[in-house]
Amino acid sequence: MKVALIQQKYHKDKKTTINQSVEMIAQAKEQGAELVVLQELHQSDYFCITEDVANFALADSYEEDLLFWGSIAKKYEIVLVTSLFEKRTQGLYHNSAVVFEKDGLLTGKYRKMHIPDDPGFYEKFYFTPGDLGFEPIDTSVGRLGVLVCWDQWYPEAARLMTLKGAEILIYPTAIGWFDEDSQSEKARQLDAWITIQRSHAIANAIPVISVNRVGTEKDITGAIDGIHFWGRSFVCGSQGEFLAVCNHEKETVLICDIDMKAVSDVRNIWPFLRDRRIECYEGLTKRYLD
Amino acid sequence: MKVALIQQKYHKDKKTTINQSVEMIAQAKEQGAELVVLQELHQSDYFCITEDVANFALADSYEEDLLFWGSIAKKYEIVLVTSLFEKRTQGLYHNSAVVFEKDGLLTGKYRKMHIPDDPGFYEKFYFTPGDLGFEPIDTSVGRLGVLVCWDQWYPEAARLMTLKGAEILIYPTAIGWFDEDSQSEKARQLDAWITIQRSHAIANAIPVISVNRVGTEKDITGAIDGIHFWGRSFVCGSQGEFLAVCNHEKETVLICDIDMKAVSDVRNIWPFLRDRRIECYEGLTKRYLD
């Protein structure tokens, strides 16, 4: 399966940014991609850097956005994973990944389940936690375990997708550094982010695609300087081995050909699902075992 | 907390091997270690390389072994994590990690919960899956989340230990390559083993200690050549960052000073436990969601 990861900056307005995304999708198609994955909230800046009610207006175009991205999937005959700000009704919004088929039809949606809230990442203000559970999305290129950003720190999410038959895990994401952090702290954060996602591939013996944004976005309130999104989008195979990597923060169309036969072989050699002690896992459904 | 990892070969007989372990424990104590961790089944060869009823005799000395290792913990005034072949009654054996206090008393036991069975690793023949659950062991150096080898591939085990208050995860292990595998396959296996364990540190924001054996052990039945145990014992901090590593297959006393204050800071900065969607995790207690 040939996939493309679109690693992008935000280009000052939605129209310019979307045009750039479509241009990159066209390049991906030229290179033979059947599955294209966009980064988290790829139509806008990472507005969660501050809490501002004015930003809810960004979701007013949600229905139009669906039509637009469906038309792009159809035009390029690709399975397309988008990440949109979903307005469900006023005062009720989700951080949603929406998947379109090659014919342009909406084939599935995932509402981000784990919502972060840290200085500069005020997502609990904007997004109601997802209520669709951890359900893979069936497409013509396979059953996709689409998750979003903060979900990537949760082995539970990856496992549940796998137990429901996901053949690949996909994480649109928006993560970066604060420039004021030390180089060593930045290195630890980047390495932790890569490692935890590779571990989901290993634990579940399925490939992982992670697409992160690039560029520095300022906090206009001045509470923090801003976020320096670190890019480094990658694909790894079912042993966690790198198949394709952006070792940089440039805008990139990263193409990767995933050998699904090799994936299948690994699942026989390392049969982790065989030995799970499910009768002793009840505690996983508890907040804390104190 | 100063810890020591004892990475060893099997020295042709139990007595010689144990003498070597004790000599290395003495070195660890000289260097100030308070907690010493031995590798999986450190008293013997990795006998699970074949299925042979004669090997059950290795567990006949279990009660004596407890007395012996308790006396060593007391002599060196260390908390000692051992890995023993436990005879519970005839025909009922466990792969158990037993922890002794500085005064020599047995303070807790963990019976390996996830039991592998692969060519050369016939553990389902020897060991009944543990029935003590995932319970951390309280000691004078902290609450230890002791797991064993194959458990290291299961995020569920690490999470349950953390939810029960474990302050550190500890894996005595015995893992290696088949010499006939390609270099690239060996590299993938080693990297996957390191990555999955580092991910448990990251997901749970607690340090991980992993102690693996070294040396090549032959399969006398000739079914396989044997196992080349890859060593590479390591300690990582709560962001998965390496704190101490054996980048080799030599016998080693690896000393590491773990800054538990740094661990505590990380748990506040990356509060993953806060956002778990426990009401949607029921599926984790199922075999497969088909």
GROMACS .gro file of N, CA and C in nm, chain A residues 112-118 124 129-131 133-134 150 153-157 159-160 162-165 175 185 188-189 191-192 195-196 198-199 202-203 239-241 267 269-290, chain B residues 112-118 124 129-131 133-134 150 153-157 159-160 162-165 175 185 188-189 191-192 195-196 198-199 202-203 239-241 267 269-290:
model
  378
  112LYS      N    1  -1.178   1.262   1.839
  112LYS     CA    2  -1.065   1.249   1.933
  112LYS      C    3  -1.114   1.217   2.073
  113MET      N    4  -1.065   1.107   2.126
  113MET     CA    5  -1.115   1.056   2.255
  113MET      C    6  -1.040   1.114   2.375
  114HIS      N    7  -0.907   1.119   2.364
  114HIS     CA    8  -0.826   1.172   2.474
  114HIS      C    9  -0.794   1.318   2.443
  115ILE      N   10  -0.840   1.407   2.529
  115ILE     CA   11  -0.824   1.551   2.505
  115ILE      C   12  -0.721   1.608   2.603
  116PRO      N   13  -0.615   1.668   2.550
  116PRO     CA   14  -0.512   1.725   2.639
  116PRO      C   15  -0.553   1.861   2.694
  117ASP      N   16  -0.483   1.905   2.790
  117ASP     CA   17  -0.495   2.043   2.836
  117ASP      C   18  -0.368   2.077   2.911
  118ASP      N   19  -0.286   2.152   2.844
  118ASP     CA   20  -0.158   2.197   2.898
  118ASP      C   21  -0.142   2.341   2.853
  124LYS      N   22  -0.919   2.116   2.604
  124LYS     CA   23  -1.042   2.087   2.679
  124LYS      C   24  -1.141   2.204   2.671
  129PRO      N   25  -1.481   1.555   2.453
  129PRO     CA   26  -1.420   1.425   2.426
  129PRO      C   27  -1.510   1.340   2.336
  130GLY      N   28  -1.449   1.269   2.245
  130GLY     CA   29  -1.523   1.189   2.146
  130GLY      C   30  -1.619   1.091   2.209
  131ASP      N   31  -1.729   1.065   2.139
  131ASP     CA   32  -1.830   0.971   2.188
  131ASP      C   33  -1.857   0.860   2.086
  133GLY      N   34  -1.619   0.621   2.039
  133GLY     CA   35  -1.533   0.511   2.079
  133GLY      C   36  -1.415   0.493   1.986
  134PHE      N   37  -1.352   0.376   1.999
  134PHE     CA   38  -1.233   0.344   1.920
  134PHE      C   39  -1.274   0.247   1.810
  150TRP      N   40  -0.305   1.348   2.095
  150TRP     CA   41  -0.289   1.307   2.236
  150TRP      C   42  -0.319   1.159   2.256
  153TRP      N   43  -0.037   0.886   2.310
  153TRP     CA   44   0.029   0.851   2.436
  153TRP      C   45  -0.041   0.737   2.509
  154TYR      N   46  -0.151   0.687   2.453
  154TYR     CA   47  -0.234   0.588   2.522
  154TYR      C   48  -0.228   0.452   2.453
  155PRO      N   49  -0.157   0.356   2.513
  155PRO     CA   50  -0.153   0.220   2.456
  155PRO      C   51  -0.293   0.160   2.447
  156GLU      N   52  -0.383   0.204   2.535
  156GLU     CA   53  -0.519   0.151   2.534
  156GLU      C   54  -0.587   0.176   2.399
  157ALA      N   55  -0.570   0.297   2.346
  157ALA     CA   56  -0.636   0.334   2.220
  157ALA      C   57  -0.586   0.247   2.105
  159ARG      N   58  -0.445  -0.047   2.124
  159ARG     CA   59  -0.485  -0.186   2.145
  159ARG      C   60  -0.631  -0.208   2.105
  160LEU      N   61  -0.718  -0.115   2.146
  160LEU     CA   62  -0.860  -0.132   2.115
  160LEU      C   63  -0.883  -0.129   1.964
  162THR      N   64  -0.673  -0.226   1.743
  162THR     CA   65  -0.621  -0.354   1.693
  162THR      C   66  -0.720  -0.467   1.720
  163LEU      N   67  -0.777  -0.467   1.840
  163LEU     CA   68  -0.873  -0.573   1.875
  163LEU      C   69  -0.998  -0.565   1.788
  164LYS      N   70  -1.022  -0.448   1.731
  164LYS     CA   71  -1.134  -0.434   1.638
  164LYS      C   72  -1.090  -0.452   1.493
  165GLY      N   73  -0.970  -0.499   1.474
  165GLY     CA   74  -0.929  -0.538   1.340
  165GLY      C   75  -0.858  -0.431   1.258
  175ILE      N   76   0.221   1.869   1.740
  175ILE     CA   77   0.300   1.872   1.864
  175ILE      C   78   0.429   1.946   1.838
  185GLU      N   79   1.590   1.878   2.698
  185GLU     CA   80   1.447   1.852   2.722
  185GLU      C   81   1.375   1.834   2.587
  188ARG      N   82   1.446   1.492   2.455
  188ARG     CA   83   1.370   1.387   2.527
  188ARG      C   84   1.225   1.385   2.481
  189GLN      N   85   1.167   1.503   2.462
  189GLN     CA   86   1.026   1.508   2.421
  189GLN      C   87   1.006   1.447   2.282
  191ASP      N   88   1.199   1.236   2.126
  191ASP     CA   89   1.229   1.094   2.128
  191ASP      C   90   1.115   1.016   2.194
  192ALA      N   91   1.057   1.072   2.299
  192ALA     CA   92   0.944   1.006   2.366
  192ALA      C   93   0.825   0.994   2.270
  195THR      N   94   0.904   0.728   2.018
  195THR     CA   95   0.912   0.596   2.082
  195THR      C   96   0.774   0.542   2.117
  196ILE      N   97   0.689   0.625   2.174
  196ILE     CA   98   0.558   0.573   2.217
  196ILE      C   99   0.478   0.528   2.095
  198ARG      N  100   0.603   0.423   1.797
  198ARG     CA  101   0.663   0.299   1.747
  198ARG      C  102   0.621   0.182   1.835
  199SER      N  103   0.606   0.206   1.964
  199SER     CA  104   0.568   0.097   2.055
  199SER      C  105   0.429   0.043   2.024
  202ILE      N  106   0.473  -0.205   1.759
  202ILE     CA  107   0.534  -0.327   1.812
  202ILE      C  108   0.434  -0.410   1.891
  203ALA      N  109   0.365  -0.346   1.986
  203ALA     CA  110   0.273  -0.419   2.075
  203ALA      C  111   0.161  -0.485   1.995
  239GLN      N  112   0.727  -0.401   1.332
  239GLN     CA  113   0.825  -0.423   1.438
  239GLN      C  114   0.874  -0.288   1.491
  240GLY      N  115   0.805  -0.182   1.451
  240GLY     CA  116   0.845  -0.049   1.494
  240GLY      C  117   0.959   0.008   1.411
  241GLU      N  118   1.002  -0.064   1.308
  241GLU     CA  119   1.115  -0.017   1.226
  241GLU      C  120   1.071   0.096   1.135
  267ARG      N  121   0.299  -1.073   1.245
  267ARG     CA  122   0.190  -1.106   1.338
  267ARG      C  123   0.188  -1.255   1.370
  269ILE      N  124   0.485  -1.438   1.378
  269ILE     CA  125   0.610  -1.464   1.450
  269ILE      C  126   0.603  -1.412   1.593
  270TRP      N  127   0.535  -1.299   1.611
  270TRP     CA  128   0.524  -1.238   1.745
  270TRP      C  129   0.376  -1.232   1.783
  271PRO      N  130   0.321  -1.344   1.827
  271PRO     CA  131   0.174  -1.352   1.848
  271PRO      C  132   0.132  -1.301   1.986
  272PHE      N  133   0.151  -1.170   2.005
  272PHE     CA  134   0.124  -1.114   2.138
  272PHE      C  135  -0.023  -1.126   2.179
  273LEU      N  136  -0.112  -1.119   2.083
  273LEU     CA  137  -0.255  -1.124   2.120
  273LEU      C  138  -0.292  -1.259   2.182
  274ARG      N  139  -0.217  -1.364   2.145
  274ARG     CA  140  -0.244  -1.498   2.197
  274ARG      C  141  -0.241  -1.505   2.350
  275ASP      N  142  -0.146  -1.430   2.411
  275ASP     CA  143  -0.115  -1.452   2.552
  275ASP      C  144  -0.167  -1.346   2.648
  276ARG      N  145  -0.254  -1.255   2.599
  276ARG     CA  146  -0.306  -1.153   2.690
  276ARG      C  147  -0.384  -1.218   2.805
  277ARG      N  148  -0.365  -1.165   2.929
  277ARG     CA  149  -0.430  -1.221   3.047
  277ARG      C  150  -0.559  -1.144   3.075
  278ILE      N  151  -0.654  -1.158   2.984
  278ILE     CA  152  -0.772  -1.072   2.988
  278ILE      C  153  -0.852  -1.084   3.117
  279GLU      N  154  -0.845  -1.200   3.182
  279GLU     CA  155  -0.921  -1.217   3.305
  279GLU      C  156  -0.863  -1.134   3.420
  280CYS      N  157  -0.742  -1.079   3.396
  280CYS     CA  158  -0.675  -0.998   3.499
  280CYS      C  159  -0.661  -0.852   3.457
  281TYR      N  160  -0.733  -0.810   3.354
  281TYR     CA  161  -0.718  -0.673   3.301
  281TYR      C  162  -0.831  -0.579   3.344
  282GLU      N  163  -0.921  -0.628   3.429
  282GLU     CA  164  -1.036  -0.546   3.470
  282GLU      C  165  -0.991  -0.409   3.524
  283GLY      N  166  -0.878  -0.408   3.592
  283GLY     CA  167  -0.827  -0.283   3.650
  283GLY      C  168  -0.802  -0.173   3.549
  284LEU      N  169  -0.785  -0.211   3.422
  284LEU     CA  170  -0.761  -0.110   3.319
  284LEU      C  171  -0.881  -0.019   3.299
  285THR      N  172  -0.997  -0.063   3.343
  285THR     CA  173  -1.118   0.018   3.328
  285THR      C  174  -1.141   0.107   3.451
  286LYS      N  175  -1.041   0.112   3.540
  286LYS     CA  176  -1.053   0.195   3.660
  286LYS      C  177  -0.961   0.317   3.648
  287ARG      N  178  -1.000   0.422   3.720
  287ARG     CA  179  -0.920   0.544   3.718
  287ARG      C  180  -0.784   0.520   3.784
  288TYR      N  181  -0.787   0.462   3.902
  288TYR     CA  182  -0.664   0.432   3.976
  288TYR      C  183  -0.698   0.322   4.074
  289LEU      N  184  -0.602   0.237   4.103
  289LEU     CA  185  -0.634   0.120   4.187
  289LEU      C  186  -0.585   0.143   4.329
  290ASP      N  187  -0.641   0.247   4.393
  290ASP     CA  188  -0.599   0.279   4.529
  290ASP      C  189  -0.702   0.233   4.630
  402LYS      N  190   0.520  -1.478   3.689
  402LYS     CA  191   0.509  -1.433   3.549
  402LYS      C  192   0.370  -1.461   3.494
  403MET      N  193   0.307  -1.357   3.446
  403MET     CA  194   0.167  -1.365   3.403
  403MET      C  195   0.154  -1.404   3.255
  404HIS      N  196   0.235  -1.343   3.170
  404HIS     CA  197   0.228  -1.372   3.027
  404HIS      C  198   0.338  -1.473   2.995
  405ILE      N  199   0.298  -1.589   2.946
  405ILE     CA  200   0.393  -1.697   2.922
  405ILE      C  201   0.409  -1.718   2.772
  406PRO      N  202   0.532  -1.704   2.721
  406PRO     CA  203   0.554  -1.723   2.577
  406PRO      C  204   0.561  -1.869   2.539
  407ASP      N  205   0.554  -1.893   2.414
  407ASP     CA  206   0.583  -2.025   2.360
  407ASP      C  207   0.617  -2.010   2.213
  408ASP      N  208   0.744  -2.015   2.186
  408ASP     CA  209   0.798  -2.005   2.051
  408ASP      C  210   0.907  -2.110   2.040
  414LYS      N  211   0.550  -2.244   2.797
  414LYS     CA  212   0.418  -2.296   2.836
  414LYS      C  213   0.427  -2.441   2.884
  419PRO      N  214   0.078  -2.010   3.409
  419PRO     CA  215   0.065  -1.863   3.415
  419PRO      C  216   0.037  -1.815   3.557
  420GLY      N  217   0.098  -1.704   3.594
  420GLY     CA  218   0.088  -1.653   3.731
  420GLY      C  219  -0.056  -1.630   3.775
  421ASP      N  220  -0.079  -1.648   3.906
  421ASP     CA  221  -0.213  -1.628   3.961
  421ASP      C  222  -0.213  -1.526   4.073
  423GLY      N  223  -0.167  -1.197   3.995
  423GLY     CA  224  -0.204  -1.069   3.933
  423GLY      C  225  -0.085  -0.976   3.920
  424PHE      N  226  -0.117  -0.851   3.892
  424PHE     CA  227  -0.014  -0.748   3.872
  424PHE      C  228  -0.007  -0.661   3.997
  440TRP      N  229   0.855  -1.182   2.895
  440TRP     CA  230   0.747  -1.171   2.794
  440TRP      C  231   0.644  -1.065   2.832
  443TRP      N  232   0.624  -0.709   2.661
  443TRP     CA  233   0.556  -0.675   2.535
  443TRP      C  234   0.413  -0.630   2.557
  444TYR      N  235   0.368  -0.629   2.682
  444TYR     CA  236   0.228  -0.600   2.713
  444TYR      C  237   0.212  -0.467   2.787
  445PRO      N  238   0.162  -0.365   2.717
  445PRO     CA  239   0.138  -0.236   2.784
  445PRO      C  240   0.040  -0.251   2.900
  446GLU      N  241  -0.048  -0.351   2.891
  446GLU     CA  242  -0.147  -0.372   2.997
  446GLU      C  243  -0.079  -0.398   3.132
  447ALA      N  244   0.026  -0.478   3.130
  447ALA     CA  245   0.095  -0.515   3.254
  447ALA      C  246   0.159  -0.392   3.319
  449ARG      N  247   0.077  -0.079   3.272
  449ARG     CA  248  -0.026   0.015   3.316
  449ARG      C  249  -0.088  -0.030   3.448
  450LEU      N  250  -0.118  -0.159   3.460
  450LEU     CA  251  -0.181  -0.208   3.583
  450LEU      C  252  -0.088  -0.188   3.703
  452THR      N  253   0.130   0.044   3.732
  452THR     CA  254   0.131   0.188   3.759
  452THR      C  255   0.004   0.231   3.833
  453LEU      N  256  -0.110   0.176   3.789
  453LEU     CA  257  -0.237   0.212   3.853
  453LEU      C  258  -0.241   0.163   3.998
  454LYS      N  259  -0.156   0.065   4.029
  454LYS     CA  260  -0.147   0.018   4.168
  454LYS      C  261  -0.033   0.086   4.242
  455GLY      N  262   0.021   0.190   4.181
  455GLY     CA  263   0.118   0.272   4.255
  455GLY      C  264   0.264   0.235   4.239
  465ILE      N  265   1.636  -1.290   2.665
  465ILE     CA  266   1.595  -1.282   2.525
  465ILE      C  267   1.718  -1.275   2.438
  475GLU      N  268   1.716  -0.839   1.058
  475GLU     CA  269   1.613  -0.892   1.146
  475GLU      C  270   1.657  -0.883   1.293
  478ARG      N  271   1.618  -0.530   1.409
  478ARG     CA  272   1.478  -0.495   1.434
  478ARG      C  273   1.430  -0.554   1.567
  479GLN      N  274   1.469  -0.677   1.594
  479GLN     CA  275   1.423  -0.741   1.718
  479GLN      C  276   1.479  -0.670   1.841
  481ASP      N  277   1.589  -0.362   1.863
  481ASP     CA  278   1.533  -0.227   1.873
  481ASP      C  279   1.388  -0.232   1.922
  482ALA      N  280   1.313  -0.331   1.876
  482ALA     CA  281   1.174  -0.344   1.922
  482ALA      C  282   1.169  -0.371   2.072
  485THR      N  283   1.255  -0.052   2.251
  485THR     CA  284   1.152   0.049   2.230
  485THR      C  285   1.026   0.021   2.311
  486ILE      N  286   0.981  -0.104   2.311
  486ILE     CA  287   0.857  -0.134   2.383
  486ILE      C  288   0.875  -0.108   2.533
  488ARG      N  289   1.095   0.105   2.676
  488ARG     CA  290   1.102   0.251   2.697
  488ARG      C  291   0.961   0.311   2.691
  489SER      N  292   0.877   0.254   2.606
  489SER     CA  293   0.741   0.309   2.593
  489SER      C  294   0.661   0.293   2.722
  492ILE      N  295   0.746   0.582   2.929
  492ILE     CA  296   0.683   0.704   2.877
  492ILE      C  297   0.534   0.707   2.909
  493ALA      N  298   0.464   0.598   2.876
  493ALA     CA  299   0.318   0.596   2.894
  493ALA      C  300   0.280   0.614   3.041
  529GLN      N  301   1.081   0.965   3.093
  529GLN     CA  302   1.052   1.008   2.956
  529GLN      C  303   1.107   0.906   2.857
  530GLY      N  304   1.148   0.791   2.909
  530GLY     CA  305   1.205   0.688   2.823
  530GLY      C  306   1.352   0.715   2.791
  531GLU      N  307   1.410   0.819   2.849
  531GLU     CA  308   1.549   0.852   2.817
  531GLU      C  309   1.644   0.754   2.887
  557ARG      N  310   0.584   1.343   3.593
  557ARG     CA  311   0.446   1.298   3.612
  557ARG      C  312   0.349   1.416   3.623
  559ILE      N  313   0.414   1.713   3.453
  559ILE     CA  314   0.420   1.781   3.322
  559ILE      C  315   0.343   1.702   3.216
  560TRP      N  316   0.348   1.570   3.225
  560TRP     CA  317   0.281   1.483   3.127
  560TRP      C  318   0.177   1.397   3.201
  561PRO      N  319   0.063   1.455   3.234
  561PRO     CA  320  -0.034   1.385   3.321
  561PRO      C  321  -0.125   1.291   3.244
  562PHE      N  322  -0.066   1.185   3.190
  562PHE     CA  323  -0.145   1.097   3.104
  562PHE      C  324  -0.258   1.027   3.179
  563LEU      N  325  -0.237   0.997   3.306
  563LEU     CA  326  -0.341   0.924   3.380
  563LEU      C  327  -0.469   1.007   3.393
  564ARG      N  328  -0.455   1.139   3.387
  564ARG     CA  329  -0.570   1.228   3.400
  564ARG      C  330  -0.677   1.202   3.294
  565ASP      N  331  -0.632   1.172   3.172
  565ASP     CA  332  -0.724   1.176   3.057
  565ASP      C  333  -0.764   1.040   3.002
  566ARG      N  334  -0.735   0.933   3.075
  566ARG     CA  335  -0.774   0.800   3.025
  566ARG      C  336  -0.927   0.792   3.013
  567ARG      N  337  -0.975   0.730   2.904
  567ARG     CA  338  -1.120   0.720   2.880
  567ARG      C  339  -1.172   0.585   2.931
  568ILE      N  340  -1.164   0.571   3.065
  568ILE     CA  341  -1.190   0.440   3.124
  568ILE      C  342  -1.327   0.383   3.091
  569GLU      N  343  -1.426   0.470   3.067
  569GLU     CA  344  -1.562   0.421   3.036
  569GLU      C  345  -1.567   0.355   2.899
  570CYS      N  346  -1.459   0.372   2.821
  570CYS     CA  347  -1.453   0.313   2.686
  570CYS      C  348  -1.347   0.205   2.675
  571TYR      N  349  -1.293   0.158   2.787
  571TYR     CA  350  -1.183   0.062   2.783
  571TYR      C  351  -1.228  -0.082   2.809
  572GLU      N  352  -1.358  -0.105   2.823
  572GLU     CA  353  -1.408  -0.239   2.855
  572GLU      C  354  -1.354  -0.344   2.757
  573GLY      N  355  -1.341  -0.305   2.632
  573GLY     CA  356  -1.292  -0.398   2.530
  573GLY      C  357  -1.155  -0.456   2.559
  574LEU      N  358  -1.078  -0.388   2.643
  574LEU     CA  359  -0.944  -0.439   2.676
  574LEU      C  360  -0.950  -0.570   2.752
  575THR      N  361  -1.065  -0.600   2.811
  575THR     CA  362  -1.079  -0.725   2.886
  575THR      C  363  -1.132  -0.838   2.798
  576LYS      N  364  -1.139  -0.813   2.668
  576LYS     CA  365  -1.186  -0.916   2.574
  576LYS      C  366  -1.069  -0.972   2.494
  577ARG      N  367  -1.088  -1.094   2.446
  577ARG     CA  368  -0.983  -1.159   2.366
  577ARG      C  369  -0.967  -1.087   2.232
  578TYR      N  370  -1.080  -1.063   2.165
  578TYR     CA  371  -1.079  -0.995   2.035
  578TYR      C  372  -1.219  -0.940   2.015
  579LEU      N  373  -1.230  -0.828   1.948
  579LEU     CA  374  -1.361  -0.763   1.937
  579LEU      C  375  -1.421  -0.789   1.799
  580ASP      N  376  -1.443  -0.918   1.774
  580ASP     CA  377  -1.500  -0.955   1.643
  580ASP      C  378  -1.647  -0.990   1.657
   0.00000   0.00000   0.00000
